[in-house]
Amino acid sequence: MPTVEDVVEAFKQRGFAFVGMASDGWLRLNGPLRPQTSAFEGPCEVQLDPSFVDLPRIRLLKIPPGLSSAVPHLGADGGLCYLAKGAVTLDIYDPIGQSLACVERAAWVLGRILKGEMIEDLEEEFFAYWQGLYCLADIEGDSLGKQSCLVGAVGEDMMWFITDDVDRTNRKLNALGYKTTNKTILTYRIRTSAKPRPLQGRWPPETLGEVLAWQGVLDSRCRRKIHERVTEGDKSKTQGVLILIESPLLTYGFGVLYDREYRFPTTKLTVGADPIFGLKVIPLSVVRIDDRYLAQRNMPGAATLAGKHLTVVGCGTIGGHLADMLIKAGAGTCGGRLTLVDFDCLLPQNIGRHRLGFTDLLSNKAEAMARELLRVAPSADIRALPVDVRRANLGKLDLLIDATGEQALGHWLASRYLRPTPMMSVWIEGPGTAVRALLRTGASRACHRCLWHSNKRGELLSIVGPLPQILAGHGCEGLYVPFPASVSLHAATLGTEMALDWAKGDFSPALRTRLLDRAKMFATADCDPPTDPECPLCIS
Ligand SMILES: [Zn+2]
């Protein structure tokens, strides 16, 4: 394997000289960066990670004449962004080839920059060019125009929370440890169809006039709206205004403080212009904390459980982990609700494989899960029913989930709720031999009891041969089936996957099995079993 010295030697042959070590131990080499498409030859500094795990840093030592401060891929200090981190994995066994390839790539990027190309990349990089004070946006509706702004405080720290639902956002603000103050700031939300990119020229804009000129290039309608809103704020004699601009790429924004004593002198160019053009602007980094974004961020455009009414019966080892994953997939948000039903208490013997921990010992599992999940998602609507499900009134539901793992109770639930309500059961077979889930969405599909009849005849079994019957425990503690927490997580994962498919309208395959015991043989492929002729619930 080539050594660091070998790599330095290879760079020397390309006209680079070793000039020392950076403060973090990276090697510094100076040499020429030669784009093939341009006469320009820039002196640059290449810094190499001595372990060759990270991408080399490449920085122009001289900014080519005529380049403005906002060009794609070139930082203020001359740093070239020639490859996105994460886009490639460096081969640490080929440090020479890899490092030289990076320099070539950087030269190619510089060549394109010099030709004025890659402008569209500015859109992708915009967030790197527009950074300022943080403000958190918790907006769920579509209404544009005036929004509420809560000012949260922790000691000296203040944070703006922009919202279209003060109650909901207060819960989030408090969950973060902020206290709501009686302060507020006038805030407007404006939508644009233009993806933002920095202007080639003066950047970043410092005055409202510069912001308007910039926006005029991107979207003249948006420019007009911004002007109107800032004027409105000026007339209302308020101290300042926040403008949020929602673009197809991201939401960004800026603040304006109305300096009523002093207005910037107008320059020759702005004679006769509106005096508010001289007001200073403060860029805002807008961070979305709305529930839709939190649930959808990892699966853009995919269906979530937002807006659905779901009930999980059983908050044991499966139900606890399952409820947690459902909440992360949007359950209980955007007008939906998650109901948790369990009459049992958390005991020491549960903790090793339960979502909850020691601090919830002896608490009712449904209530403790609801408390825990509100910590995870403070604005979710979560209802705990600490009762036997047979005495609960579940109301109208979009999906009933049986996570009790108790066959008899599953059959009772099916007999009581099957007719109008889609129902999903998720359970563990044997001592963690396999996990299974069954979704029943219509009268022609097998219910939980149907599967029981089929299984009795040796059909639709999870594994070939009988399931191992292993019980542990002794004395008053009662017998239990031993399996590790990982098995419950497999079951909860299968249930979540099926619930998300259901939300998408994808009801097939309705019976799914994941074999966990590698010593056993898988018996039934995922399928859509019809009703069983012996099932008393499904005989019409
Ligand atoms: Zn049935």
Coordinates of C-alpha atoms and ligand atoms in Angstrom, one line a residue:
M1 CA 0.0 0.0 0.0
P2 CA 1.4 3.4 -0.9
T3 CA 2.6 5.6 2.0
V4 CA 2.0 9.3 2.6
E5 CA 5.5 9.9 1.2
D6 CA 4.6 8.1 -2.1
V7 CA 1.6 10.3 -2.5
V8 CA 3.6 13.5 -1.9
E9 CA 6.1 12.2 -4.5
A10 CA 3.3 11.7 -7.0
F11 CA 2.1 15.2 -6.4
K12 CA 5.7 16.6 -6.9
Q13 CA 5.7 15.1 -10.4
R14 CA 2.6 17.2 -11.1
G15 CA 4.3 20.4 -10.1
F16 CA 3.2 20.4 -6.4
A17 CA 5.4 21.2 -3.4
F18 CA 4.9 20.1 0.1
V19 CA 4.6 23.2 2.2
G20 CA 3.9 21.8 5.7
M21 CA 1.1 20.5 7.9
A22 CA -2.2 22.0 8.6
S23 CA -3.2 22.5 12.3
D24 CA -5.3 19.3 12.1
G25 CA -2.4 17.2 10.8
W26 CA -3.4 17.3 7.1
L27 CA -0.6 17.6 4.6
R28 CA -0.5 20.9 2.7
L29 CA 0.7 20.9 -0.9
N30 CA 0.9 23.9 -3.3
G31 CA 0.7 23.7 -7.0
P32 CA -1.1 24.7 -10.2
L33 CA -4.7 23.9 -11.0
R34 CA -5.1 23.8 -14.8
P35 CA -8.6 23.7 -16.3
Q36 CA -8.2 22.3 -19.8
T37 CA -10.9 24.7 -21.1
S38 CA -9.3 28.0 -20.0
A39 CA -6.0 29.8 -20.2
F40 CA -6.2 30.5 -16.5
E41 CA -3.9 28.6 -14.3
G42 CA -4.6 29.1 -10.7
P43 CA -2.2 28.4 -7.9
C44 CA -4.0 26.2 -5.4
E45 CA -3.5 24.5 -2.1
V46 CA -4.4 20.9 -1.8
Q47 CA -4.8 19.5 1.8
L48 CA -4.6 15.7 2.1
D49 CA -6.0 13.6 4.9
P50 CA -3.0 11.5 6.0
S51 CA -5.4 8.5 6.5
F52 CA -7.0 9.1 3.0
V53 CA -10.5 8.6 4.4
D54 CA -11.8 12.2 3.7
L55 CA -11.8 14.0 0.4
P56 CA -8.8 16.3 -0.2
R57 CA -9.6 20.0 0.5
I58 CA -8.7 22.2 -2.6
R59 CA -8.6 25.9 -2.3
L60 CA -7.7 28.5 -4.9
L61 CA -4.9 30.8 -3.6
K62 CA -5.9 33.5 -6.1
I63 CA -9.5 34.2 -7.1
P64 CA -9.6 34.4 -10.9
P65 CA -10.2 38.1 -12.0
G66 CA -13.7 38.9 -12.9
L67 CA -15.4 36.3 -10.7
S68 CA -18.0 37.6 -8.3
S69 CA -18.5 36.4 -4.7
A70 CA -21.5 34.3 -5.7
V71 CA -20.3 31.7 -8.1
P72 CA -21.3 28.0 -7.8
H73 CA -18.9 25.7 -6.0
L74 CA -16.5 28.4 -4.9
G75 CA -16.4 29.5 -1.3
A76 CA -15.4 32.9 0.0
D77 CA -11.9 31.7 1.0
G78 CA -11.4 30.1 -2.5
G79 CA -12.4 26.6 -1.3
L80 CA -13.6 24.6 -4.2
C81 CA -16.6 22.3 -3.8
Y82 CA -15.7 19.8 -6.5
L83 CA -17.5 16.7 -5.1
A84 CA -20.3 16.3 -2.7
K85 CA -19.3 14.6 0.5
G86 CA -21.1 11.3 0.5
A87 CA -21.3 11.2 -3.3
V88 CA -18.1 9.0 -3.5
T89 CA -16.3 6.7 -1.2
L90 CA -12.6 7.0 -1.3
D91 CA -10.5 3.9 -1.8
I92 CA -7.9 4.1 1.0
Y93 CA -5.8 1.5 -0.8
D94 CA -5.3 3.7 -3.8
P95 CA -4.5 7.1 -2.3
I96 CA -2.4 8.3 -5.2
G97 CA -4.9 7.6 -7.9
Q98 CA -7.8 8.9 -5.8
S99 CA -6.1 12.2 -4.7
L100 CA -4.9 13.0 -8.2
A101 CA -8.4 12.3 -9.6
C102 CA -9.8 14.8 -7.1
V103 CA -7.4 17.4 -8.3
E104 CA -8.5 16.7 -11.9
R105 CA -12.1 16.9 -11.0
A106 CA -11.5 20.3 -9.2
A107 CA -9.7 21.6 -12.3
W108 CA -12.7 20.5 -14.4
V109 CA -15.2 22.3 -12.0
L110 CA -13.0 25.5 -12.1
G111 CA -13.0 25.3 -15.9
R112 CA -16.8 25.3 -15.9
I113 CA -17.1 28.1 -13.4
L114 CA -14.8 30.2 -15.5
K115 CA -17.0 29.6 -18.5
G116 CA -20.0 30.9 -16.4
E117 CA -21.6 27.4 -16.4
M118 CA -23.1 25.4 -13.5
I119 CA -25.4 28.3 -12.7
E120 CA -28.2 25.8 -12.0
D121 CA -26.0 24.3 -9.2
L122 CA -26.4 27.6 -7.4
E123 CA -30.0 26.6 -6.7
E124 CA -28.8 23.4 -4.9
E125 CA -26.2 25.2 -3.0
F126 CA -28.5 28.2 -2.1
F127 CA -28.7 27.2 1.6
A128 CA -25.0 27.6 1.9
Y129 CA -25.2 31.2 0.5
W130 CA -28.2 32.3 2.7
Q131 CA -27.5 31.8 6.3
G132 CA -28.5 33.9 9.2
L133 CA -30.5 33.8 12.4
Y134 CA -32.4 30.6 13.0
C135 CA -36.1 30.6 13.1
L136 CA -38.3 27.6 13.4
A137 CA -41.4 27.3 11.2
D138 CA -44.3 25.1 12.2
I139 CA -46.8 25.8 9.5
E140 CA -49.2 23.1 8.3
G141 CA -51.9 24.9 6.4
D142 CA -51.8 26.6 3.0
S143 CA -52.8 30.1 4.0
L144 CA -50.4 32.8 2.9
G145 CA -50.1 36.2 4.3
K146 CA -49.9 37.0 8.0
Q147 CA -48.7 34.3 10.4
S148 CA -48.3 34.1 14.1
C149 CA -44.9 34.4 15.6
L150 CA -44.2 33.1 19.1
V151 CA -41.0 34.2 20.8
G152 CA -39.7 31.5 23.1
A153 CA -37.0 32.1 25.7
V154 CA -34.6 30.0 27.7
G155 CA -32.7 32.3 30.0
E156 CA -31.1 34.8 27.6
D157 CA -31.7 32.6 24.6
M158 CA -34.6 33.6 22.3
M159 CA -36.0 31.8 19.4
W160 CA -38.7 32.7 16.9
F161 CA -41.4 30.1 16.2
I162 CA -43.6 30.9 13.2
T163 CA -46.9 29.1 13.3
D164 CA -50.4 28.8 12.0
D165 CA -51.6 27.1 15.2
V166 CA -50.4 28.7 18.4
D167 CA -51.5 25.8 20.7
R168 CA -49.7 23.1 18.7
T169 CA -46.5 25.2 18.4
N170 CA -46.6 26.0 22.1
R171 CA -46.4 22.3 22.9
K172 CA -43.3 22.0 20.7
L173 CA -41.8 25.1 22.1
N174 CA -42.3 23.9 25.7
A175 CA -41.0 20.4 24.8
L176 CA -37.7 22.1 23.7
G177 CA -37.5 23.8 27.1
Y178 CA -38.5 27.3 25.9
K179 CA -41.0 29.5 27.7
T180 CA -43.5 31.4 25.7
T181 CA -43.0 35.2 26.1
N182 CA -45.6 37.9 25.4
K183 CA -43.4 39.2 22.6
T184 CA -44.2 38.7 19.0
I185 CA -43.1 40.0 15.6
L186 CA -45.2 40.7 12.5
T187 CA -44.7 37.8 10.1
Y188 CA -45.8 37.2 6.5
R189 CA -45.6 34.1 4.4
I190 CA -45.1 34.6 0.6
R191 CA -45.0 31.8 -2.0
T192 CA -42.8 31.8 -5.1
S193 CA -42.4 29.5 -8.0
A194 CA -38.8 30.4 -8.4
K195 CA -36.0 28.3 -7.0
P196 CA -33.6 30.7 -5.2
R197 CA -30.1 31.2 -6.3
P198 CA -27.7 34.0 -5.4
L199 CA -27.3 36.8 -7.8
Q200 CA -24.1 37.1 -9.7
G201 CA -23.0 40.3 -8.3
R202 CA -23.3 41.9 -4.9
W203 CA -23.9 39.1 -2.5
P204 CA -25.5 38.7 0.0
P205 CA -28.0 41.6 -0.3
E206 CA -27.8 44.0 2.6
T207 CA -30.7 46.3 2.1
L208 CA -34.3 45.8 1.2
G209 CA -33.6 47.5 -2.2
E210 CA -31.0 44.9 -2.9
V211 CA -33.4 42.1 -1.9
L212 CA -36.1 43.5 -4.2
A213 CA -33.7 43.8 -7.1
W214 CA -32.6 40.2 -6.5
Q215 CA -36.2 38.9 -6.2
G216 CA -37.1 40.9 -9.3
V217 CA -34.8 38.7 -11.3
L218 CA -36.2 35.5 -9.8
D219 CA -39.9 36.2 -9.7
S220 CA -41.4 39.7 -10.2
R221 CA -44.7 38.7 -8.5
C222 CA -42.9 37.7 -5.4
R223 CA -40.9 40.9 -5.5
R224 CA -44.1 42.9 -5.5
K225 CA -45.5 40.9 -2.6
I226 CA -42.4 41.5 -0.5
H227 CA -42.5 45.2 -1.2
E228 CA -46.2 45.3 -0.2
R229 CA -45.7 43.4 3.0
V230 CA -42.7 45.4 4.2
T231 CA -44.7 48.6 3.4
E232 CA -47.6 47.3 5.4
G233 CA -45.4 46.7 8.4
D234 CA -43.9 50.2 8.1
K235 CA -47.4 51.7 8.1
S236 CA -48.5 49.7 11.1
K237 CA -45.7 51.3 13.1
T238 CA -44.4 47.9 14.3
Q239 CA -40.7 47.5 15.1
G240 CA -39.9 45.0 12.5
V241 CA -41.2 42.3 10.1
L242 CA -40.2 38.8 9.2
I243 CA -40.8 37.6 5.6
L244 CA -40.8 33.9 4.9
I245 CA -40.4 32.9 1.2
E246 CA -41.7 29.5 0.4
S247 CA -39.9 28.2 -2.7
P248 CA -40.1 24.8 -4.4
L249 CA -36.7 24.1 -3.0
L250 CA -36.8 25.3 0.5
T251 CA -38.3 28.0 2.7
Y252 CA -36.0 30.9 3.4
G253 CA -36.5 34.4 4.7
F254 CA -35.3 37.6 6.1
G255 CA -36.1 40.2 8.8
V256 CA -36.3 43.9 8.5
L257 CA -36.0 46.3 11.5
Y258 CA -37.8 49.6 10.9
D259 CA -35.3 52.2 12.0
R260 CA -37.7 55.1 12.5
E261 CA -35.0 57.6 13.5
Y262 CA -32.7 57.1 10.6
R263 CA -33.1 55.9 7.0
F264 CA -30.2 55.0 4.8
P265 CA -29.3 57.9 2.4
T266 CA -30.6 57.1 -1.0
T267 CA -27.8 56.7 -3.6
K268 CA -27.9 58.2 -7.1
L269 CA -29.4 55.1 -8.4
T270 CA -32.3 55.1 -5.9
V271 CA -33.2 58.7 -6.0
G272 CA -37.0 58.9 -6.0
A273 CA -37.2 55.4 -4.8
D274 CA -39.2 54.3 -1.8
P275 CA -37.2 55.3 1.4
I276 CA -37.7 51.8 2.9
F277 CA -35.4 50.4 0.2
G278 CA -32.5 51.5 2.4
L279 CA -33.6 49.4 5.3
K280 CA -31.1 46.8 6.4
V281 CA -32.1 43.1 6.0
I282 CA -31.2 40.2 8.2
P283 CA -31.1 36.8 6.5
L284 CA -33.0 34.1 8.3
S285 CA -32.2 30.4 8.2
V286 CA -35.7 28.8 8.3
V287 CA -35.8 25.4 9.9
R288 CA -39.0 23.5 9.4
I289 CA -40.5 21.7 12.4
D290 CA -44.0 21.0 11.0
D291 CA -45.2 17.4 11.5
R292 CA -45.6 16.7 7.8
Y293 CA -42.0 17.5 7.1
L294 CA -40.8 15.5 10.1
A295 CA -42.6 12.4 8.9
Q296 CA -41.9 12.8 5.2
R297 CA -38.3 14.0 5.2
N298 CA -36.9 10.6 4.7
M299 CA -39.4 9.4 2.1
P300 CA -40.2 12.5 -0.1
G301 CA -43.7 12.3 -1.5
A302 CA -44.5 9.0 0.2
A303 CA -47.8 8.4 2.1
T304 CA -47.5 8.9 5.9
L305 CA -49.9 8.1 8.7
A306 CA -50.8 11.8 9.2
G307 CA -54.5 12.5 9.5
K308 CA -55.4 8.8 10.2
H309 CA -57.3 7.5 13.2
L310 CA -55.4 4.5 14.4
T311 CA -55.8 2.3 17.5
V312 CA -53.1 0.0 18.8
V313 CA -54.5 -2.6 21.2
G314 CA -51.7 -3.9 23.4
C315 CA -48.7 -1.8 24.5
G316 CA -46.5 -4.7 25.3
T317 CA -43.2 -5.4 23.7
I318 CA -44.6 -5.4 20.1
G319 CA -47.1 -2.6 20.6
G320 CA -44.7 -0.3 22.4
H321 CA -42.1 -0.4 19.6
L322 CA -44.8 -0.3 17.0
A323 CA -46.5 2.8 18.4
D324 CA -43.1 4.5 18.5
M325 CA -42.6 3.8 14.8
L326 CA -46.1 4.8 13.9
I327 CA -45.7 8.1 15.5
K328 CA -42.4 8.7 13.6
A329 CA -44.4 7.9 10.4
G330 CA -46.8 10.7 11.2
A331 CA -49.5 9.0 13.3
G332 CA -51.5 11.4 15.5
T333 CA -50.6 14.5 13.5
C334 CA -52.4 16.7 11.0
G335 CA -55.8 16.0 12.5
G336 CA -55.2 12.3 13.0
R337 CA -55.2 10.4 16.3
L338 CA -53.4 7.5 17.8
T339 CA -55.2 5.6 20.6
L340 CA -53.3 3.2 22.8
V341 CA -55.2 0.5 24.7
D342 CA -53.7 -1.6 27.5
F343 CA -54.8 -2.3 31.1
D344 CA -51.5 -3.8 32.2
C345 CA -48.7 -2.2 34.1
L346 CA -45.0 -2.2 33.3
L347 CA -43.2 -4.7 35.5
P348 CA -39.5 -5.3 35.9
Q349 CA -39.6 -8.5 33.9
N350 CA -41.0 -6.4 30.9
I351 CA -38.2 -3.9 30.7
G352 CA -35.6 -6.0 28.9
R353 CA -37.6 -6.0 25.7
H354 CA -40.0 -3.1 26.1
R355 CA -39.8 0.4 24.5
L356 CA -40.2 1.9 27.9
G357 CA -37.6 1.8 30.6
F358 CA -37.1 1.8 34.3
T359 CA -38.6 5.3 35.0
D360 CA -42.0 4.0 33.9
L361 CA -42.0 1.0 36.2
L362 CA -45.4 0.2 37.7
S363 CA -47.1 2.7 35.4
N364 CA -49.9 1.7 33.1
K365 CA -48.3 0.8 29.8
A366 CA -50.8 2.8 27.6
E367 CA -50.5 5.9 29.7
A368 CA -46.7 5.6 30.0
M369 CA -46.4 5.1 26.2
A370 CA -48.5 8.1 25.6
R371 CA -46.3 10.2 27.8
E372 CA -43.2 8.9 26.2
L373 CA -44.5 9.4 22.7
L374 CA -45.5 13.0 23.5
R375 CA -41.9 13.6 24.3
V376 CA -41.1 12.2 20.8
A377 CA -43.8 14.2 19.0
P378 CA -45.2 16.9 21.3
S379 CA -48.0 18.0 18.9
A380 CA -49.4 14.5 18.2
D381 CA -52.9 13.7 19.4
I382 CA -52.3 10.5 21.5
R383 CA -55.1 9.1 23.7
A384 CA -54.4 6.4 26.3
L385 CA -57.1 4.0 27.4
P386 CA -55.9 2.1 30.4
V387 CA -58.7 -0.4 30.3
D388 CA -59.5 -3.8 29.0
V389 CA -60.2 -3.4 25.3
R390 CA -63.4 -5.4 25.7
R391 CA -64.8 -2.5 27.8
A392 CA -63.4 0.3 25.7
N393 CA -65.3 2.5 23.3
L394 CA -62.9 2.9 20.4
G395 CA -65.2 5.1 18.3
K396 CA -64.8 5.4 14.5
L397 CA -61.4 4.1 13.3
D398 CA -59.4 4.0 10.1
L399 CA -57.3 1.1 11.2
L400 CA -57.4 -1.2 14.2
I401 CA -54.1 -2.8 15.1
D402 CA -54.0 -5.8 17.3
A403 CA -50.5 -6.1 18.8
T404 CA -51.5 -8.1 21.9
G405 CA -50.1 -11.4 20.4
E406 CA -53.0 -13.1 22.2
Q407 CA -54.9 -15.3 19.8
A408 CA -58.2 -15.5 21.7
L409 CA -58.3 -11.7 22.2
G410 CA -57.5 -11.3 18.5
H411 CA -60.5 -13.4 17.6
W412 CA -62.7 -11.4 20.0
L413 CA -61.5 -8.1 18.4
A414 CA -62.2 -9.6 14.9
S415 CA -65.7 -10.5 16.0
R416 CA -66.4 -7.1 17.4
Y417 CA -64.8 -4.7 14.9
L418 CA -64.2 -6.6 11.7
R419 CA -67.3 -5.6 9.8
P420 CA -66.7 -1.9 9.3
T421 CA -63.1 -1.5 10.3
P422 CA -59.9 -2.5 8.5
M423 CA -57.8 -4.5 10.9
M424 CA -54.2 -5.5 11.2
S425 CA -52.7 -8.1 13.5
V426 CA -49.1 -8.5 14.2
W427 CA -47.6 -11.3 16.3
I428 CA -44.6 -13.5 17.0
E429 CA -44.7 -17.2 16.2
G430 CA -43.1 -19.5 18.8
P431 CA -40.1 -18.3 20.7
G432 CA -39.1 -15.8 18.0
T433 CA -39.2 -18.4 15.2
A434 CA -40.9 -15.9 12.8
V435 CA -42.9 -12.7 12.9
R436 CA -46.2 -12.4 11.0
A437 CA -48.8 -9.8 10.1
L438 CA -52.2 -10.1 8.6
L439 CA -54.2 -7.2 7.1
R440 CA -57.9 -7.6 6.6
T441 CA -59.5 -4.8 4.5
G442 CA -62.6 -6.4 3.0
A443 CA -65.2 -9.2 3.3
S444 CA -63.4 -11.5 0.8
R445 CA -60.2 -11.4 2.7
A446 CA -59.1 -13.8 5.4
C447 CA -59.5 -12.6 9.0
H448 CA -57.4 -13.5 12.0
R449 CA -59.8 -16.3 12.8
C450 CA -59.8 -17.6 9.2
L451 CA -56.0 -18.0 9.5
W452 CA -56.4 -20.0 12.7
H453 CA -58.8 -22.4 10.9
S454 CA -56.4 -22.7 8.0
N455 CA -53.4 -23.3 10.3
K456 CA -55.3 -26.0 12.1
R457 CA -55.5 -27.9 8.9
G458 CA -51.8 -27.4 8.3
E459 CA -52.3 -24.6 5.7
L460 CA -50.7 -21.2 5.5
L461 CA -48.2 -22.1 8.2
S462 CA -45.2 -19.9 8.8
I463 CA -42.7 -22.8 9.0
V464 CA -42.5 -26.3 7.8
G465 CA -43.2 -28.6 10.8
P466 CA -44.5 -27.7 14.2
L467 CA -43.6 -24.5 16.0
P468 CA -41.2 -25.0 18.9
Q469 CA -43.1 -24.8 22.2
I470 CA -40.7 -23.2 24.7
L471 CA -41.8 -21.7 27.9
A472 CA -39.7 -20.2 30.7
G473 CA -40.4 -18.9 34.2
H474 CA -41.5 -20.5 37.4
G475 CA -43.7 -20.0 40.4
C476 CA -46.0 -17.0 40.7
E477 CA -44.3 -15.0 38.0
G478 CA -46.2 -17.2 35.4
L479 CA -44.9 -18.8 32.3
Y480 CA -43.7 -16.8 29.4
V481 CA -42.2 -17.3 25.9
P482 CA -38.6 -16.4 25.9
F483 CA -37.3 -14.2 23.0
P484 CA -35.1 -11.2 22.8
A485 CA -36.1 -7.5 22.1
S486 CA -34.8 -7.8 18.6
V487 CA -37.7 -10.2 17.8
S488 CA -40.3 -7.6 19.0
L489 CA -38.6 -5.0 16.8
H490 CA -38.8 -7.3 13.8
A491 CA -42.6 -7.7 14.5
A492 CA -43.0 -3.9 15.0
T493 CA -41.1 -3.2 11.8
L494 CA -43.3 -5.6 9.8
G495 CA -46.4 -3.9 11.3
T496 CA -45.1 -0.4 10.4
E497 CA -44.3 -1.5 6.9
M498 CA -47.8 -2.9 6.5
A499 CA -49.5 0.1 8.0
L500 CA -47.6 2.4 5.6
D501 CA -48.6 0.3 2.7
W502 CA -52.2 0.4 3.9
A503 CA -52.0 4.2 4.0
K504 CA -50.8 4.1 0.4
G505 CA -53.8 2.0 -0.5
D506 CA -51.6 -1.0 -1.0
F507 CA -53.4 -3.9 0.7
S508 CA -51.3 -6.7 -0.7
P509 CA -49.8 -9.1 0.3
A510 CA -52.2 -9.2 3.2
L511 CA -50.3 -12.1 5.0
R512 CA -46.6 -11.5 5.5
T513 CA -44.1 -13.7 7.3
R514 CA -40.5 -13.0 8.2
L515 CA -38.6 -16.1 9.2
L516 CA -36.1 -15.4 12.1
D517 CA -34.9 -18.8 13.1
R518 CA -32.5 -19.9 10.4
A519 CA -32.7 -23.6 11.5
K520 CA -36.3 -23.6 10.2
M521 CA -37.8 -23.7 6.7
F522 CA -40.1 -21.1 5.4
A523 CA -43.6 -22.6 4.6
T524 CA -45.8 -19.9 3.1
A525 CA -44.8 -17.1 0.7
D526 CA -46.5 -13.7 1.3
C527 CA -49.9 -13.9 -0.2
D528 CA -53.6 -12.7 -0.1
P529 CA -55.5 -15.6 1.5
P530 CA -59.3 -15.7 0.9
T531 CA -61.8 -16.2 3.7
D532 CA -61.7 -19.7 5.3
P533 CA -64.9 -21.7 4.8
E534 CA -64.8 -22.8 8.4
C535 CA -64.6 -19.3 9.9
P536 CA -67.7 -18.4 11.9
L537 CA -67.0 -14.7 11.6
C538 CA -66.8 -14.7 7.8
I539 CA -69.8 -16.9 7.0
S540 CA -72.3 -14.6 5.6
Ligands
ZN1 ZN -62.7 -15.0 9.1

